[in-house]
PDB file of C-alpha atoms in Angstrom:
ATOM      1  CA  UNK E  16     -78.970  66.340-233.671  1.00 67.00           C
ATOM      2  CA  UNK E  17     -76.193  63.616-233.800  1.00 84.00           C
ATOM      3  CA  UNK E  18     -76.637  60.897-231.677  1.00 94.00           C
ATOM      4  CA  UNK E  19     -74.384  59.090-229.412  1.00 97.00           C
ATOM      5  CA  UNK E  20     -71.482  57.531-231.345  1.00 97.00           C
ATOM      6  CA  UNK E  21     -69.727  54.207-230.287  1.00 98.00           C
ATOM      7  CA  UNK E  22     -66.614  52.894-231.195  1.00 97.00           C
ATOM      8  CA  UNK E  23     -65.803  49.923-232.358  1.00 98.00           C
ATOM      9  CA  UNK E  24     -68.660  48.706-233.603  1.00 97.00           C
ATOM     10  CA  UNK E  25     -67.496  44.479-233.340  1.00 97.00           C
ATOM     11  CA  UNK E  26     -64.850  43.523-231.655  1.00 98.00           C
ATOM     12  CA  UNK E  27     -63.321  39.665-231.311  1.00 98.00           C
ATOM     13  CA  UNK E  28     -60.419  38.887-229.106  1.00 98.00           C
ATOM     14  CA  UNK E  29     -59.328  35.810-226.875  1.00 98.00           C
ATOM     15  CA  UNK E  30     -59.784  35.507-223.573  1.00 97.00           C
ATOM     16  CA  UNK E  31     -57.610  37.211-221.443  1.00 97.00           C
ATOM     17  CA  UNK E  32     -56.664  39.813-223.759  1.00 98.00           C
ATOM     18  CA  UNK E  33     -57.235  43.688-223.200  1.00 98.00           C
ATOM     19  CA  UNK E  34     -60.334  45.359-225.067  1.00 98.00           C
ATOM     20  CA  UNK E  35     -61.472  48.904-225.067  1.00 98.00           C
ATOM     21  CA  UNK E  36     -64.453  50.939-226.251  1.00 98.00           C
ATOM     22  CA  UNK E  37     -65.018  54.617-226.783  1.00 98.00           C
ATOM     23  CA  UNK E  38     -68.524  56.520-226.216  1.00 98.00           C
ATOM     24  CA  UNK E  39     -69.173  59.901-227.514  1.00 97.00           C
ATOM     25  CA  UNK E  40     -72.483  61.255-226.025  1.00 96.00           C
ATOM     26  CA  UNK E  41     -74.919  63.603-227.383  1.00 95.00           C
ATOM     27  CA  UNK E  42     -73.827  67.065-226.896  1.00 93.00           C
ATOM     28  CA  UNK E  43     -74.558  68.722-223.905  1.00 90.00           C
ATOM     29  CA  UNK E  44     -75.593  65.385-222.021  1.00 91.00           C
ATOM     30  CA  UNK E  45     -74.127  65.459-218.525  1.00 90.00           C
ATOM     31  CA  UNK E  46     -74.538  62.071-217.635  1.00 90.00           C
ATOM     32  CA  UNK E  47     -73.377  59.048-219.788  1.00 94.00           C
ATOM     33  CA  UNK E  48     -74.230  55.236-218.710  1.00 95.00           C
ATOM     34  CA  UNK E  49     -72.358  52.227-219.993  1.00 97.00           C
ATOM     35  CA  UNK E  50     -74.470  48.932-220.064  1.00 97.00           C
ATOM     36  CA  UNK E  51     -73.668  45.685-221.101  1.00 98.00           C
ATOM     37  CA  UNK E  52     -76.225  43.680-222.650  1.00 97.00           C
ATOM     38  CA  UNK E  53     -76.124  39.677-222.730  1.00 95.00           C
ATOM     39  CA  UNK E  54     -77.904  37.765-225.467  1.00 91.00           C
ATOM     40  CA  UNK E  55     -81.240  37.600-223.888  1.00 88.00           C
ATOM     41  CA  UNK E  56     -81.492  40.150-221.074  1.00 91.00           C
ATOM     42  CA  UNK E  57     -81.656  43.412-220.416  1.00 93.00           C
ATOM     43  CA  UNK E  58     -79.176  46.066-220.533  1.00 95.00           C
ATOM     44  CA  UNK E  59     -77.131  45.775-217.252  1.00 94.00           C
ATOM     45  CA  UNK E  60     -75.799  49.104-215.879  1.00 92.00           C
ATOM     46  CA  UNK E  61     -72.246  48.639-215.045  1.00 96.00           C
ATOM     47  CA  UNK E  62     -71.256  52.590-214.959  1.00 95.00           C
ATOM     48  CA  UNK E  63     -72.696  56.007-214.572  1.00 92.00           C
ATOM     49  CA  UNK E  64     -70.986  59.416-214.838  1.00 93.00           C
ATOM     50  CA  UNK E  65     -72.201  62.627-214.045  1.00 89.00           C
ATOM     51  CA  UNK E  66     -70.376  64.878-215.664  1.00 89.00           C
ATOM     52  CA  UNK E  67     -66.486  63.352-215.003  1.00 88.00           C
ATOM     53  CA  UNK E  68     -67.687  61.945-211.779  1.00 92.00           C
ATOM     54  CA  UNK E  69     -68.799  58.369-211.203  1.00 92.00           C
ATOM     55  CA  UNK E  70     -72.132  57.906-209.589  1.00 87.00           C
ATOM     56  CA  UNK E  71     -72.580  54.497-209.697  1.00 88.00           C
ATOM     57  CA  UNK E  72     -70.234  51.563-210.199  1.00 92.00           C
ATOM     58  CA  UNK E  73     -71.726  48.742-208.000  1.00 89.00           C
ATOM     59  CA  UNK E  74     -72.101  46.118-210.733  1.00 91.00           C
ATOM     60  CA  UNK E  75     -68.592  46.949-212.449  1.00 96.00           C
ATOM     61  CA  UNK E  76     -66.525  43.850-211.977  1.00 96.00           C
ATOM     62  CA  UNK E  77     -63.406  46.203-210.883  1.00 96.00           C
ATOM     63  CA  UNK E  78     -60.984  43.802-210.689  1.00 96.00           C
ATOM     64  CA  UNK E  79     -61.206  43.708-214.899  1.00 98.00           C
ATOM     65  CA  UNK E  80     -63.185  46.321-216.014  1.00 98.00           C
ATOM     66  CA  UNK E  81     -62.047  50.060-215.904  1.00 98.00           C
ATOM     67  CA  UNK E  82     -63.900  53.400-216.972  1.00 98.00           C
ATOM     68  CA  UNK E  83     -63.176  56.968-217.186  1.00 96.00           C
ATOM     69  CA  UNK E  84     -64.714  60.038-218.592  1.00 95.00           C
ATOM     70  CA  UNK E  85     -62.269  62.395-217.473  1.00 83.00           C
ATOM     71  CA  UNK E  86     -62.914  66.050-219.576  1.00 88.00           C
ATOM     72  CA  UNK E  87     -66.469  64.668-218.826  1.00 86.00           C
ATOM     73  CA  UNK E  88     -67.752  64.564-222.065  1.00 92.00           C
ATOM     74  CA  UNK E  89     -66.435  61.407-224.309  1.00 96.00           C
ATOM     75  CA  UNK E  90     -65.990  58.174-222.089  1.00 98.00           C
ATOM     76  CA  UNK E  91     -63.815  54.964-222.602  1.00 98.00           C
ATOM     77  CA  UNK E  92     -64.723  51.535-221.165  1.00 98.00           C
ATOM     78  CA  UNK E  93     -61.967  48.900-220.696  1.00 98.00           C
ATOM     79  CA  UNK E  94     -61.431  45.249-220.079  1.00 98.00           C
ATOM     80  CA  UNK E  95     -58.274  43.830-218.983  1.00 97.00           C
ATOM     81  CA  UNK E  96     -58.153  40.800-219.056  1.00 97.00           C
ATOM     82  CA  UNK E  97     -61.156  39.471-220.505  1.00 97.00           C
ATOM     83  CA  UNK E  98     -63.175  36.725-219.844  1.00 97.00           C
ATOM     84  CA  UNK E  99     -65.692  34.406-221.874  1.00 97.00           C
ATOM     85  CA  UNK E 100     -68.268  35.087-220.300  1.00 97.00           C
ATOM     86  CA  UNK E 101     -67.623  39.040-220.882  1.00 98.00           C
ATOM     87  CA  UNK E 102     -68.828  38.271-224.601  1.00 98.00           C
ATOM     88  CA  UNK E 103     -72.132  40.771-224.419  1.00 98.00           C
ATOM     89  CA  UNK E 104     -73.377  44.076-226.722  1.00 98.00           C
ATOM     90  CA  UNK E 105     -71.884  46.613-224.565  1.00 98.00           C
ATOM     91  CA  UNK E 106     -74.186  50.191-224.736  1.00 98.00           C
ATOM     92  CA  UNK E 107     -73.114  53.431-224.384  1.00 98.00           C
ATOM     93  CA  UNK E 108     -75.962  55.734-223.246  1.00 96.00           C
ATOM     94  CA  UNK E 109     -76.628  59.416-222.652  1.00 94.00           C
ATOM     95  CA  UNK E 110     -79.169  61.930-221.106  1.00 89.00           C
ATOM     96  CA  UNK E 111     -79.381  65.421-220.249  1.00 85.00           C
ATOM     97  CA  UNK E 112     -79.082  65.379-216.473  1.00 74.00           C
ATOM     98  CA  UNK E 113     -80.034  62.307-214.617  1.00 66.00           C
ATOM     99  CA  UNK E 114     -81.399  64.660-211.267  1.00 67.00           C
ATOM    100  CA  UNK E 115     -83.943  65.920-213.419  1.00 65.00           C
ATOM    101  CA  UNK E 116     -86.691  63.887-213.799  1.00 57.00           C
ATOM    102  CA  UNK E 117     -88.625  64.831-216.503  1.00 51.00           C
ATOM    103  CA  UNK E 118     -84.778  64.972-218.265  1.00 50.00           C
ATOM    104  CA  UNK E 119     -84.086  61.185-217.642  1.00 70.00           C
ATOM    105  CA  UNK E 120     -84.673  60.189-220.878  1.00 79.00           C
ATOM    106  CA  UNK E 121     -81.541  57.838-221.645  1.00 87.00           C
ATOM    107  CA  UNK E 122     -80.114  57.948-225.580  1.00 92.00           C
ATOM    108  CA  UNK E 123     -78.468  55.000-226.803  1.00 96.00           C
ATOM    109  CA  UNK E 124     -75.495  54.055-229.118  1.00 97.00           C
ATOM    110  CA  UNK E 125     -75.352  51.582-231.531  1.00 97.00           C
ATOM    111  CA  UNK E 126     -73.344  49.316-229.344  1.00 97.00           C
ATOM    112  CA  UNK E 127     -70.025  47.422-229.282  1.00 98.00           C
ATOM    113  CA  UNK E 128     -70.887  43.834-229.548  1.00 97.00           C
ATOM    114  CA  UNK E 129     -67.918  41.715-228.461  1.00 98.00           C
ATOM    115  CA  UNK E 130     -66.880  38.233-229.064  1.00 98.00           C
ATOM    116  CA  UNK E 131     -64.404  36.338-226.366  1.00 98.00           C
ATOM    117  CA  UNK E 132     -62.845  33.157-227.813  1.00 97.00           C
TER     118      UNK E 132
ATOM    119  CA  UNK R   7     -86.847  38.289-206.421  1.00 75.00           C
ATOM    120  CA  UNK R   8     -85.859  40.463-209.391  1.00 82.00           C
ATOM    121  CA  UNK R   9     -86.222  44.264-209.035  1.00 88.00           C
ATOM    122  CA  UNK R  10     -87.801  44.563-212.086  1.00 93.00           C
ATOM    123  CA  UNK R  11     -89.699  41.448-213.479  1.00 95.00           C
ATOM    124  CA  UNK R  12     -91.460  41.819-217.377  1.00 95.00           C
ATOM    125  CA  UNK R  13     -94.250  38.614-218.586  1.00 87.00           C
ATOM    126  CA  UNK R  14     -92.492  36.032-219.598  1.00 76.00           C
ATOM    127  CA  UNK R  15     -92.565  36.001-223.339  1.00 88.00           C
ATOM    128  CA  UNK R  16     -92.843  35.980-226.600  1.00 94.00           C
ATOM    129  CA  UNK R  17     -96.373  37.063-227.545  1.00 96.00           C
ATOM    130  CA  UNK R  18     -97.392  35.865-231.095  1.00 97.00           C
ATOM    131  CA  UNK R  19    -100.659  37.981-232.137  1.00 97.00           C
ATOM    132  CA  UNK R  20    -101.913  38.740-235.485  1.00 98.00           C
ATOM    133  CA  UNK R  21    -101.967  41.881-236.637  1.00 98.00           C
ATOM    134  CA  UNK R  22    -104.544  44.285-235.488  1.00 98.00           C
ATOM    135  CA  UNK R  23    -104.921  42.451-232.039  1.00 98.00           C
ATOM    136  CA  UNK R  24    -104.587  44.226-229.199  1.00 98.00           C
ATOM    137  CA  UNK R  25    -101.791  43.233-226.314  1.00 97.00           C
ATOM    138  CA  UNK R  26    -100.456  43.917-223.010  1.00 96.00           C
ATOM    139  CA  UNK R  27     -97.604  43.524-221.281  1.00 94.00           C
ATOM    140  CA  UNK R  28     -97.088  44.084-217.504  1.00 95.00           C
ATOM    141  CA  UNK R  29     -93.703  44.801-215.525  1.00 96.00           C
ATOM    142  CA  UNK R  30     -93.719  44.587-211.682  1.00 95.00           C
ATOM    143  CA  UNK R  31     -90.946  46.339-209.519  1.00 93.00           C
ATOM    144  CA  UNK R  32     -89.750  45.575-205.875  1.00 90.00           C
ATOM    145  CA  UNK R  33     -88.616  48.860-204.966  1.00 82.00           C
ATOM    146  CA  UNK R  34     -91.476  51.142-203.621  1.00 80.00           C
ATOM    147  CA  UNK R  35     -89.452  54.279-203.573  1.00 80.00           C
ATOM    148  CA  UNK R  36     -89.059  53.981-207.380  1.00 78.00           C
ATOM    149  CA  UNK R  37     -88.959  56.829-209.216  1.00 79.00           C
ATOM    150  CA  UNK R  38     -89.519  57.350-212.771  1.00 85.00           C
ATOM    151  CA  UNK R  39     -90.906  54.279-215.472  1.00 91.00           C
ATOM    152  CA  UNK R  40     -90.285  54.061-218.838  1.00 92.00           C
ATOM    153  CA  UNK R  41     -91.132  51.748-221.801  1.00 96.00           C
ATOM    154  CA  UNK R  42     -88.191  51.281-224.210  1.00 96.00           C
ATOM    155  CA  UNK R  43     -88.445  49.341-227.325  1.00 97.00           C
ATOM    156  CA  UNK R  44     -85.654  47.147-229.316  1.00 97.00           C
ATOM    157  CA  UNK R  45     -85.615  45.942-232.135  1.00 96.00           C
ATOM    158  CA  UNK R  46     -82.998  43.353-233.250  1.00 93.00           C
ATOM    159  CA  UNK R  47     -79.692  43.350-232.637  1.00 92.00           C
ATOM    160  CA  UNK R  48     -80.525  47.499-231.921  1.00 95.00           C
ATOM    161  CA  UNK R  49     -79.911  49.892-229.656  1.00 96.00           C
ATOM    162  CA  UNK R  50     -82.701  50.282-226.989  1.00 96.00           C
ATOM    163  CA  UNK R  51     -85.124  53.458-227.719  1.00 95.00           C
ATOM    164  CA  UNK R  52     -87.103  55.397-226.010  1.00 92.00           C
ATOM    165  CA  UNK R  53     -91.321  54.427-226.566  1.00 95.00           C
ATOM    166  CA  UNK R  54     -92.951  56.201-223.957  1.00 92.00           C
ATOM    167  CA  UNK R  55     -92.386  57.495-220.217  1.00 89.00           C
ATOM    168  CA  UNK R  56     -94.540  56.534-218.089  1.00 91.00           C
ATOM    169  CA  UNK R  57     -96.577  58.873-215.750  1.00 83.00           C
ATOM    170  CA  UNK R  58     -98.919  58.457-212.713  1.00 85.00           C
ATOM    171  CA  UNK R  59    -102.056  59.881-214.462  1.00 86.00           C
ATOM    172  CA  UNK R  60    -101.159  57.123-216.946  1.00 87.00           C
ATOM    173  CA  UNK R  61    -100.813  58.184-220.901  1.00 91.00           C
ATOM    174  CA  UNK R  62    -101.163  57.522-223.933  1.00 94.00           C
ATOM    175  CA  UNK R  63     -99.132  58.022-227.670  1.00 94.00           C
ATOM    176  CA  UNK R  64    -101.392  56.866-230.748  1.00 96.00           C
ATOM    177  CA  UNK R  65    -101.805  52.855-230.427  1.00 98.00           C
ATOM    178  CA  UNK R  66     -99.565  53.102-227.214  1.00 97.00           C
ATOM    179  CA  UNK R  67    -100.968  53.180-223.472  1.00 97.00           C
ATOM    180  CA  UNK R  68     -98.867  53.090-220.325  1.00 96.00           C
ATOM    181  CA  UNK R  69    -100.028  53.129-217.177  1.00 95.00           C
ATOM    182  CA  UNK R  70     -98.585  53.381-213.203  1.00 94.00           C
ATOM    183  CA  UNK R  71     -99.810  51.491-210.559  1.00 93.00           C
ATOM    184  CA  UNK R  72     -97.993  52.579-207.674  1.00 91.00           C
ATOM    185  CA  UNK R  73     -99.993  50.784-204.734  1.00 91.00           C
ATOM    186  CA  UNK R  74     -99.628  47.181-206.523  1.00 92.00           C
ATOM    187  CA  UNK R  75     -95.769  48.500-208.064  1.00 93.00           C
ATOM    188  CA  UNK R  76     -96.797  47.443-211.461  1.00 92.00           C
ATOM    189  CA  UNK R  77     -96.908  49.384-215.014  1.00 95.00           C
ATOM    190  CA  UNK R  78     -98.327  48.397-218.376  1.00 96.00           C
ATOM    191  CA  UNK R  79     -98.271  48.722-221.847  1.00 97.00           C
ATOM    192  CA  UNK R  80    -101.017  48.172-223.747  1.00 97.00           C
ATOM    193  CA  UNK R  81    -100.588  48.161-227.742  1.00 98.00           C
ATOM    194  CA  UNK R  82    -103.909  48.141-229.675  1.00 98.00           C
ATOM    195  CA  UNK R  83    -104.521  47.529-233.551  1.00 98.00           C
ATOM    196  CA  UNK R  84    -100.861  46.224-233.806  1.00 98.00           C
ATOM    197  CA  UNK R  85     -98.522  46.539-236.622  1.00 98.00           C
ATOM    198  CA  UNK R  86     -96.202  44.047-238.619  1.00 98.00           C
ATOM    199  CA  UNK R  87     -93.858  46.931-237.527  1.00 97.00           C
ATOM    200  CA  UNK R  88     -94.678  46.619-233.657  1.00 98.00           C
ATOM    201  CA  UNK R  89     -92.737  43.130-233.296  1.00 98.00           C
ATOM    202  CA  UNK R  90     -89.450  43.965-231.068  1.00 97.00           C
ATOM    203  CA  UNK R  91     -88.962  43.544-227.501  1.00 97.00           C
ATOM    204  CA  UNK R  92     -90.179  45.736-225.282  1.00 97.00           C
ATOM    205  CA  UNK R  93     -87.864  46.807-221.981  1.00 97.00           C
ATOM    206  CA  UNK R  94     -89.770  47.945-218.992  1.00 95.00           C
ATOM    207  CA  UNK R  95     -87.441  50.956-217.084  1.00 93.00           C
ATOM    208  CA  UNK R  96     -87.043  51.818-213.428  1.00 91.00           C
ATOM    209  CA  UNK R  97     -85.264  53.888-211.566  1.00 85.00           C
ATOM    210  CA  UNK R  98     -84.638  54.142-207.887  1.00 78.00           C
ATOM    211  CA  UNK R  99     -83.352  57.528-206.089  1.00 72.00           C
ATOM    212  CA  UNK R 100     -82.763  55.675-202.929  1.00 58.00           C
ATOM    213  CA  UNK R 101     -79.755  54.145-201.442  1.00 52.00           C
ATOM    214  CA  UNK R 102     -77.944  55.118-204.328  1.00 55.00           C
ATOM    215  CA  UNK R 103     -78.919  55.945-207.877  1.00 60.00           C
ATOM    216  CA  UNK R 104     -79.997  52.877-209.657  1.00 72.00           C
ATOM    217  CA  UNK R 105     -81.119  51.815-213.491  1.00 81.00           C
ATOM    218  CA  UNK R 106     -83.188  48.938-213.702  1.00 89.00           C
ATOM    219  CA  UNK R 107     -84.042  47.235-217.214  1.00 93.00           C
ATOM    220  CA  UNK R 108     -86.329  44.000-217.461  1.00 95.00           C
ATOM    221  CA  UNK R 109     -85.292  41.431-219.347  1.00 94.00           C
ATOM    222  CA  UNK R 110     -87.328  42.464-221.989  1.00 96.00           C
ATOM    223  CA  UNK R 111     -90.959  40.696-223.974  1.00 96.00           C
ATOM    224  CA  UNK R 112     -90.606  39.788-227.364  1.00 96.00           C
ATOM    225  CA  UNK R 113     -92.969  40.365-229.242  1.00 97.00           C
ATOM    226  CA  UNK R 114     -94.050  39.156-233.079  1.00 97.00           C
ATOM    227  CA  UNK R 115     -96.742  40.402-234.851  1.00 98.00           C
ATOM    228  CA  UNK R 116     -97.712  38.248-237.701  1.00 97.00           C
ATOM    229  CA  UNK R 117     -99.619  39.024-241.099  1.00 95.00           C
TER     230      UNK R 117
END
């Protein structure tokens, strides 16, 4: 079974340039997660889709960061403009359907890791 | 308070010791607990769920306490191959559907 694919796997750009990062999920997988991970801390949920509906956004800084999933399977995470302290591993994550407990098992990607200058 | 708080680490043991790491939670309407492991500059994976009856996978134990909000992993007769960090899961159906990940324990197992 593939796995779920993230693209690009490094990314450097200056600060208050645009960035954005694409998420495939494992097929079948109705709801996809996007964390970002700091050096040294857990993964921080900014985003979660179910299906091509959001179901939680509360710690996505809107006024920069953007996400959609809109056919509701591959997903695209954006920053605009980015910041310094935006420089993080950002995850990708999948699972099967997040309403179904014993289904909550969350696959990850390999990560974008990002570098603000 | 943090809604998910792991031991502060890292753990150096030698190999074949036997270790455990606790998580607490702040929610009490949590739902379901799982133990992820990473391994450097990884992706987070799945190790074990963890279950109110409390189980067990080979050298792996986790276990629910749901009166004191606490679970634990216990590793025994650890491996070279066990040193990663360790992410303690939570999720919370209330208020909103929430992911919680600890910060994570490192831990280094050493020949």
């Amino acid at each position: 079974e593939a796995g779920v694919a993230q693209s690009p796997r490094y990314k450097i750009i200056e600060k208050r340039q645009s960035v954005a990062f694409w998420c495939n999920p494992i097929s079948g997988h109705a709801t996809l997660y996007w964390y970002q991970q700091i050096l040294g801390q857990g993964p921080k949920l900014l985003i979660q889709f179910q299906n091509n509906g959001v179901v939680d956004d509360s710690q996505l800084p809107k006024d920069r960061f953007s996400a959609e999933r809109l056919k509701g399977v591959d997903s695209t995470l954006k920053i605009q403009p980015a910041k310094l302290e935006d420089s993080a591993v950002y995850l990708c994550a999948s699972s099967l359907d997040y309403q179904l407990a014993e289904f909550y098992e969350q696959y990850f990607g390999p990560g974008t890791r990002l570098t603000v200058t | 308070r943090k809604e998910v708080e792991q031991d502060p680490g890292p753990f150096n043991v030698p190999e074949g010791a036997t270790v455990a790491f606790n998580c607490t939670y702040s929610n009490s309407a949590s739902q379901s607990f799982f133990w992820y492991r990473q391994d450097c500059r990884k992706e987070p994976k799945l190790l074990m769920s963890v279950y109110s009856s409390g189980n067990e996978d080979g050298r792996f134990t986790a276990q629910l306490n749901r009166a004191s909000q606490y679970i634990s992993l216990l590793i025994r007769d650890s491996k070279l191959s066990d040193s990663a960090t360790y992410l303690c899961v939570v999720t919370f159906l209330t208020g909103g559907f929430k992911t919680i990940f600890g910060a994570g324990t490192r831990l280094f197992v050493k020949a």
